[in-house]
Amino acid sequence: MSEHEMTDKEEIFSKVLRAGRRTYFFDVRATKADDYYLTITESKKFTENDGSYHFKKHKIYLYKEDFTDFLDILKEMTDYVIDQKGDEVISERHQKNFKKEGSEDAYSKEDDEDESSSSGKFTNIEFDDI
């Protein structure tokens, strides 16, 4: 069997999650014994000052015997993060006026509401207006 045929046989099912500069690839593959396992690959794009770019990739191999424990811990960890911080994204990248906690003018939702209602940069447009 050629290498190309072997590669085609190994890739059984795939899904892609694009998340900003990161892309996650979930691939079900086959072992030589024709059993299945999962690979999760994170690919992150890095852009250089000259406009060129490259990708860094990290891969996890997850075997069936570890699925239950892996999912249990993943669920526990994601639940913890949401319980502690909620599901709103808080970061400098996602909010231009974000300030680190403890600084004098820490970011708050009220800042966004005040800014959007008074800045004149935001216009409420209805579909009827178009």
PDB file of C-alpha atoms in Angstrom:
ATOM      1  CA  MET A   1       0.000   0.000   0.000  1.00  0.00           C
ATOM      2  CA  SER A   2       1.389   3.409  -0.929  1.00  0.00           C
ATOM      3  CA  GLU A   3       1.920   6.184   1.617  1.00  0.00           C
ATOM      4  CA  HIS A   4      -0.878   8.224  -0.028  1.00  0.00           C
ATOM      5  CA  GLU A   5      -3.366   5.345   0.329  1.00  0.00           C
ATOM      6  CA  MET A   6      -2.331   4.854   3.969  1.00  0.00           C
ATOM      7  CA  THR A   7      -2.869   8.557   4.737  1.00  0.00           C
ATOM      8  CA  ASP A   8      -6.336   8.454   3.158  1.00  0.00           C
ATOM      9  CA  LYS A   9      -7.241   5.405   5.246  1.00  0.00           C
ATOM     10  CA  GLU A  10      -6.035   6.995   8.500  1.00  0.00           C
ATOM     11  CA  GLU A  11      -8.230  10.116   8.217  1.00  0.00           C
ATOM     12  CA  ILE A  12     -11.750   8.945   9.020  1.00  0.00           C
ATOM     13  CA  PHE A  13     -13.675  12.054  10.139  1.00  0.00           C
ATOM     14  CA  SER A  14     -12.659  15.706  10.575  1.00  0.00           C
ATOM     15  CA  LYS A  15     -14.060  18.984  11.910  1.00  0.00           C
ATOM     16  CA  VAL A  16     -12.499  22.470  11.970  1.00  0.00           C
ATOM     17  CA  LEU A  17     -13.051  25.275  14.490  1.00  0.00           C
ATOM     18  CA  ARG A  18     -11.779  28.693  13.413  1.00  0.00           C
ATOM     19  CA  ALA A  19     -11.213  31.032  16.357  1.00  0.00           C
ATOM     20  CA  GLY A  20      -9.457  34.273  15.395  1.00  0.00           C
ATOM     21  CA  ARG A  21      -5.759  33.629  14.780  1.00  0.00           C
ATOM     22  CA  ARG A  22      -6.202  30.058  15.999  1.00  0.00           C
ATOM     23  CA  THR A  23      -7.687  27.131  14.133  1.00  0.00           C
ATOM     24  CA  TYR A  24      -8.468  23.826  15.816  1.00  0.00           C
ATOM     25  CA  PHE A  25      -8.556  20.622  13.780  1.00  0.00           C
ATOM     26  CA  PHE A  26     -10.322  17.571  15.215  1.00  0.00           C
ATOM     27  CA  ASP A  27      -9.454  14.411  13.287  1.00  0.00           C
ATOM     28  CA  VAL A  28     -10.507  10.816  13.852  1.00  0.00           C
ATOM     29  CA  ARG A  29      -7.754   8.561  12.584  1.00  0.00           C
ATOM     30  CA  ALA A  30      -7.147   4.832  12.390  1.00  0.00           C
ATOM     31  CA  THR A  31      -4.328   2.875  13.980  1.00  0.00           C
ATOM     32  CA  LYS A  32      -2.508   0.117  12.100  1.00  0.00           C
ATOM     33  CA  ALA A  33      -4.850  -2.315  13.875  1.00  0.00           C
ATOM     34  CA  ASP A  34      -7.798  -0.322  12.425  1.00  0.00           C
ATOM     35  CA  ASP A  35      -8.935   1.072  15.783  1.00  0.00           C
ATOM     36  CA  TYR A  36      -9.789   4.777  16.087  1.00  0.00           C
ATOM     37  CA  TYR A  37      -8.212   7.628  18.030  1.00  0.00           C
ATOM     38  CA  LEU A  38      -8.571  11.408  18.011  1.00  0.00           C
ATOM     39  CA  THR A  39      -6.025  14.093  17.222  1.00  0.00           C
ATOM     40  CA  ILE A  40      -6.630  17.706  18.200  1.00  0.00           C
ATOM     41  CA  THR A  41      -4.339  20.192  16.463  1.00  0.00           C
ATOM     42  CA  GLU A  42      -4.067  23.868  17.334  1.00  0.00           C
ATOM     43  CA  SER A  43      -2.661  25.984  14.511  1.00  0.00           C
ATOM     44  CA  LYS A  44      -1.849  29.605  15.336  1.00  0.00           C
ATOM     45  CA  LYS A  45      -0.934  32.231  12.746  1.00  0.00           C
ATOM     46  CA  PHE A  46       1.949  34.612  13.476  1.00  0.00           C
ATOM     47  CA  THR A  47       2.465  37.667  11.273  1.00  0.00           C
ATOM     48  CA  GLU A  48       5.902  39.242  10.943  1.00  0.00           C
ATOM     49  CA  ASN A  49       6.565  42.997  10.653  1.00  0.00           C
ATOM     50  CA  ASP A  50       7.216  42.602   6.912  1.00  0.00           C
ATOM     51  CA  GLY A  51       3.748  41.079   6.375  1.00  0.00           C
ATOM     52  CA  SER A  52       4.950  37.505   5.998  1.00  0.00           C
ATOM     53  CA  TYR A  53       3.466  34.903   8.291  1.00  0.00           C
ATOM     54  CA  HIS A  54       3.986  31.418   9.650  1.00  0.00           C
ATOM     55  CA  PHE A  55       1.980  28.913  11.650  1.00  0.00           C
ATOM     56  CA  LYS A  56       2.840  27.118  14.871  1.00  0.00           C
ATOM     57  CA  LYS A  57       1.100  23.825  15.455  1.00  0.00           C
ATOM     58  CA  HIS A  58       0.550  21.771  18.586  1.00  0.00           C
ATOM     59  CA  LYS A  59      -1.047  18.342  18.513  1.00  0.00           C
ATOM     60  CA  ILE A  60      -2.708  16.132  21.124  1.00  0.00           C
ATOM     61  CA  TYR A  61      -3.301  12.433  20.519  1.00  0.00           C
ATOM     62  CA  LEU A  62      -6.287  11.141  22.471  1.00  0.00           C
ATOM     63  CA  TYR A  63      -6.966   7.408  22.633  1.00  0.00           C
ATOM     64  CA  LYS A  64     -10.323   5.754  23.358  1.00  0.00           C
ATOM     65  CA  GLU A  65      -9.255   4.456  26.752  1.00  0.00           C
ATOM     66  CA  ASP A  66      -8.729   8.071  27.885  1.00  0.00           C
ATOM     67  CA  PHE A  67     -11.930   9.628  26.447  1.00  0.00           C
ATOM     68  CA  THR A  68     -14.073   9.370  29.595  1.00  0.00           C
ATOM     69  CA  ASP A  69     -11.457  10.781  31.977  1.00  0.00           C
ATOM     70  CA  PHE A  70     -10.451  13.473  29.487  1.00  0.00           C
ATOM     71  CA  LEU A  71     -14.057  14.606  28.968  1.00  0.00           C
ATOM     72  CA  ASP A  72     -14.741  14.569  32.722  1.00  0.00           C
ATOM     73  CA  ILE A  73     -11.749  16.795  33.450  1.00  0.00           C
ATOM     74  CA  LEU A  74     -12.413  19.061  30.450  1.00  0.00           C
ATOM     75  CA  LYS A  75     -16.019  19.556  31.619  1.00  0.00           C
ATOM     76  CA  GLU A  76     -14.880  20.207  35.203  1.00  0.00           C
ATOM     77  CA  MET A  77     -12.302  22.767  34.064  1.00  0.00           C
ATOM     78  CA  THR A  78     -14.592  24.596  31.620  1.00  0.00           C
ATOM     79  CA  ASP A  79     -17.395  24.691  34.221  1.00  0.00           C
ATOM     80  CA  TYR A  80     -14.929  26.144  36.746  1.00  0.00           C
ATOM     81  CA  VAL A  81     -13.846  28.917  34.359  1.00  0.00           C
ATOM     82  CA  ILE A  82     -17.463  29.853  33.522  1.00  0.00           C
ATOM     83  CA  ASP A  83     -18.489  29.700  37.204  1.00  0.00           C
ATOM     84  CA  GLN A  84     -15.571  31.906  38.262  1.00  0.00           C
ATOM     85  CA  LYS A  85     -15.468  34.410  35.367  1.00  0.00           C
ATOM     86  CA  GLY A  86     -18.708  33.990  33.410  1.00  0.00           C
ATOM     87  CA  ASP A  87     -18.813  33.446  29.671  1.00  0.00           C
ATOM     88  CA  GLU A  88     -18.074  37.047  28.653  1.00  0.00           C
ATOM     89  CA  VAL A  89     -14.622  37.411  27.103  1.00  0.00           C
ATOM     90  CA  ILE A  90     -12.428  39.808  29.093  1.00  0.00           C
ATOM     91  CA  SER A  91      -9.149  40.688  27.391  1.00  0.00           C
ATOM     92  CA  GLU A  92      -7.206  43.564  25.942  1.00  0.00           C
ATOM     93  CA  ARG A  93      -7.612  42.084  22.486  1.00  0.00           C
ATOM     94  CA  HIS A  94     -11.411  41.901  22.653  1.00  0.00           C
ATOM     95  CA  GLN A  95     -12.092  45.211  24.410  1.00  0.00           C
ATOM     96  CA  LYS A  96     -10.127  48.315  23.446  1.00  0.00           C
ATOM     97  CA  ASN A  97     -10.760  50.094  26.755  1.00  0.00           C
ATOM     98  CA  PHE A  98      -9.917  47.101  28.971  1.00  0.00           C
ATOM     99  CA  LYS A  99      -7.753  47.988  31.989  1.00  0.00           C
ATOM    100  CA  LYS A 100      -6.056  45.458  34.229  1.00  0.00           C
ATOM    101  CA  GLU A 101      -7.811  44.842  37.534  1.00  0.00           C
ATOM    102  CA  GLY A 102      -6.574  47.181  40.242  1.00  0.00           C
ATOM    103  CA  SER A 103      -5.805  50.060  37.895  1.00  0.00           C
ATOM    104  CA  GLU A 104      -7.593  53.356  38.603  1.00  0.00           C
ATOM    105  CA  ASP A 105      -9.936  53.238  35.665  1.00  0.00           C
ATOM    106  CA  ALA A 106     -10.710  49.529  35.394  1.00  0.00           C
ATOM    107  CA  TYR A 107     -13.007  48.526  32.573  1.00  0.00           C
ATOM    108  CA  SER A 108     -16.687  48.154  33.313  1.00  0.00           C
ATOM    109  CA  LYS A 109     -19.736  47.480  31.183  1.00  0.00           C
ATOM    110  CA  GLU A 110     -21.082  50.897  32.144  1.00  0.00           C
ATOM    111  CA  ASP A 111     -18.090  52.447  30.343  1.00  0.00           C
ATOM    112  CA  ASP A 112     -19.266  50.809  27.104  1.00  0.00           C
ATOM    113  CA  GLU A 113     -22.841  51.942  27.633  1.00  0.00           C
ATOM    114  CA  ASP A 114     -21.783  55.528  28.434  1.00  0.00           C
ATOM    115  CA  GLU A 115     -19.416  55.643  25.472  1.00  0.00           C
ATOM    116  CA  SER A 116     -21.910  54.282  22.952  1.00  0.00           C
ATOM    117  CA  SER A 117     -24.700  56.616  24.029  1.00  0.00           C
ATOM    118  CA  SER A 118     -22.629  59.800  24.197  1.00  0.00           C
ATOM    119  CA  SER A 119     -19.758  59.446  21.733  1.00  0.00           C
ATOM    120  CA  GLY A 120     -21.705  59.995  18.547  1.00  0.00           C
ATOM    121  CA  LYS A 121     -19.650  57.223  16.903  1.00  0.00           C
ATOM    122  CA  PHE A 122     -22.484  54.723  17.299  1.00  0.00           C
ATOM    123  CA  THR A 123     -25.660  55.128  15.302  1.00  0.00           C
ATOM    124  CA  ASN A 124     -28.693  52.955  15.841  1.00  0.00           C
ATOM    125  CA  ILE A 125     -29.800  51.913  12.352  1.00  0.00           C
ATOM    126  CA  GLU A 126     -33.048  50.067  11.725  1.00  0.00           C
ATOM    127  CA  PHE A 127     -33.566  47.875   8.659  1.00  0.00           C
ATOM    128  CA  ASP A 128     -36.435  50.203   7.682  1.00  0.00           C
ATOM    129  CA  ASP A 129     -33.846  53.000   7.326  1.00  0.00           C
ATOM    130  CA  ILE A 130     -32.005  51.164   4.538  1.00  0.00           C
TER     131      ILE A 130
END
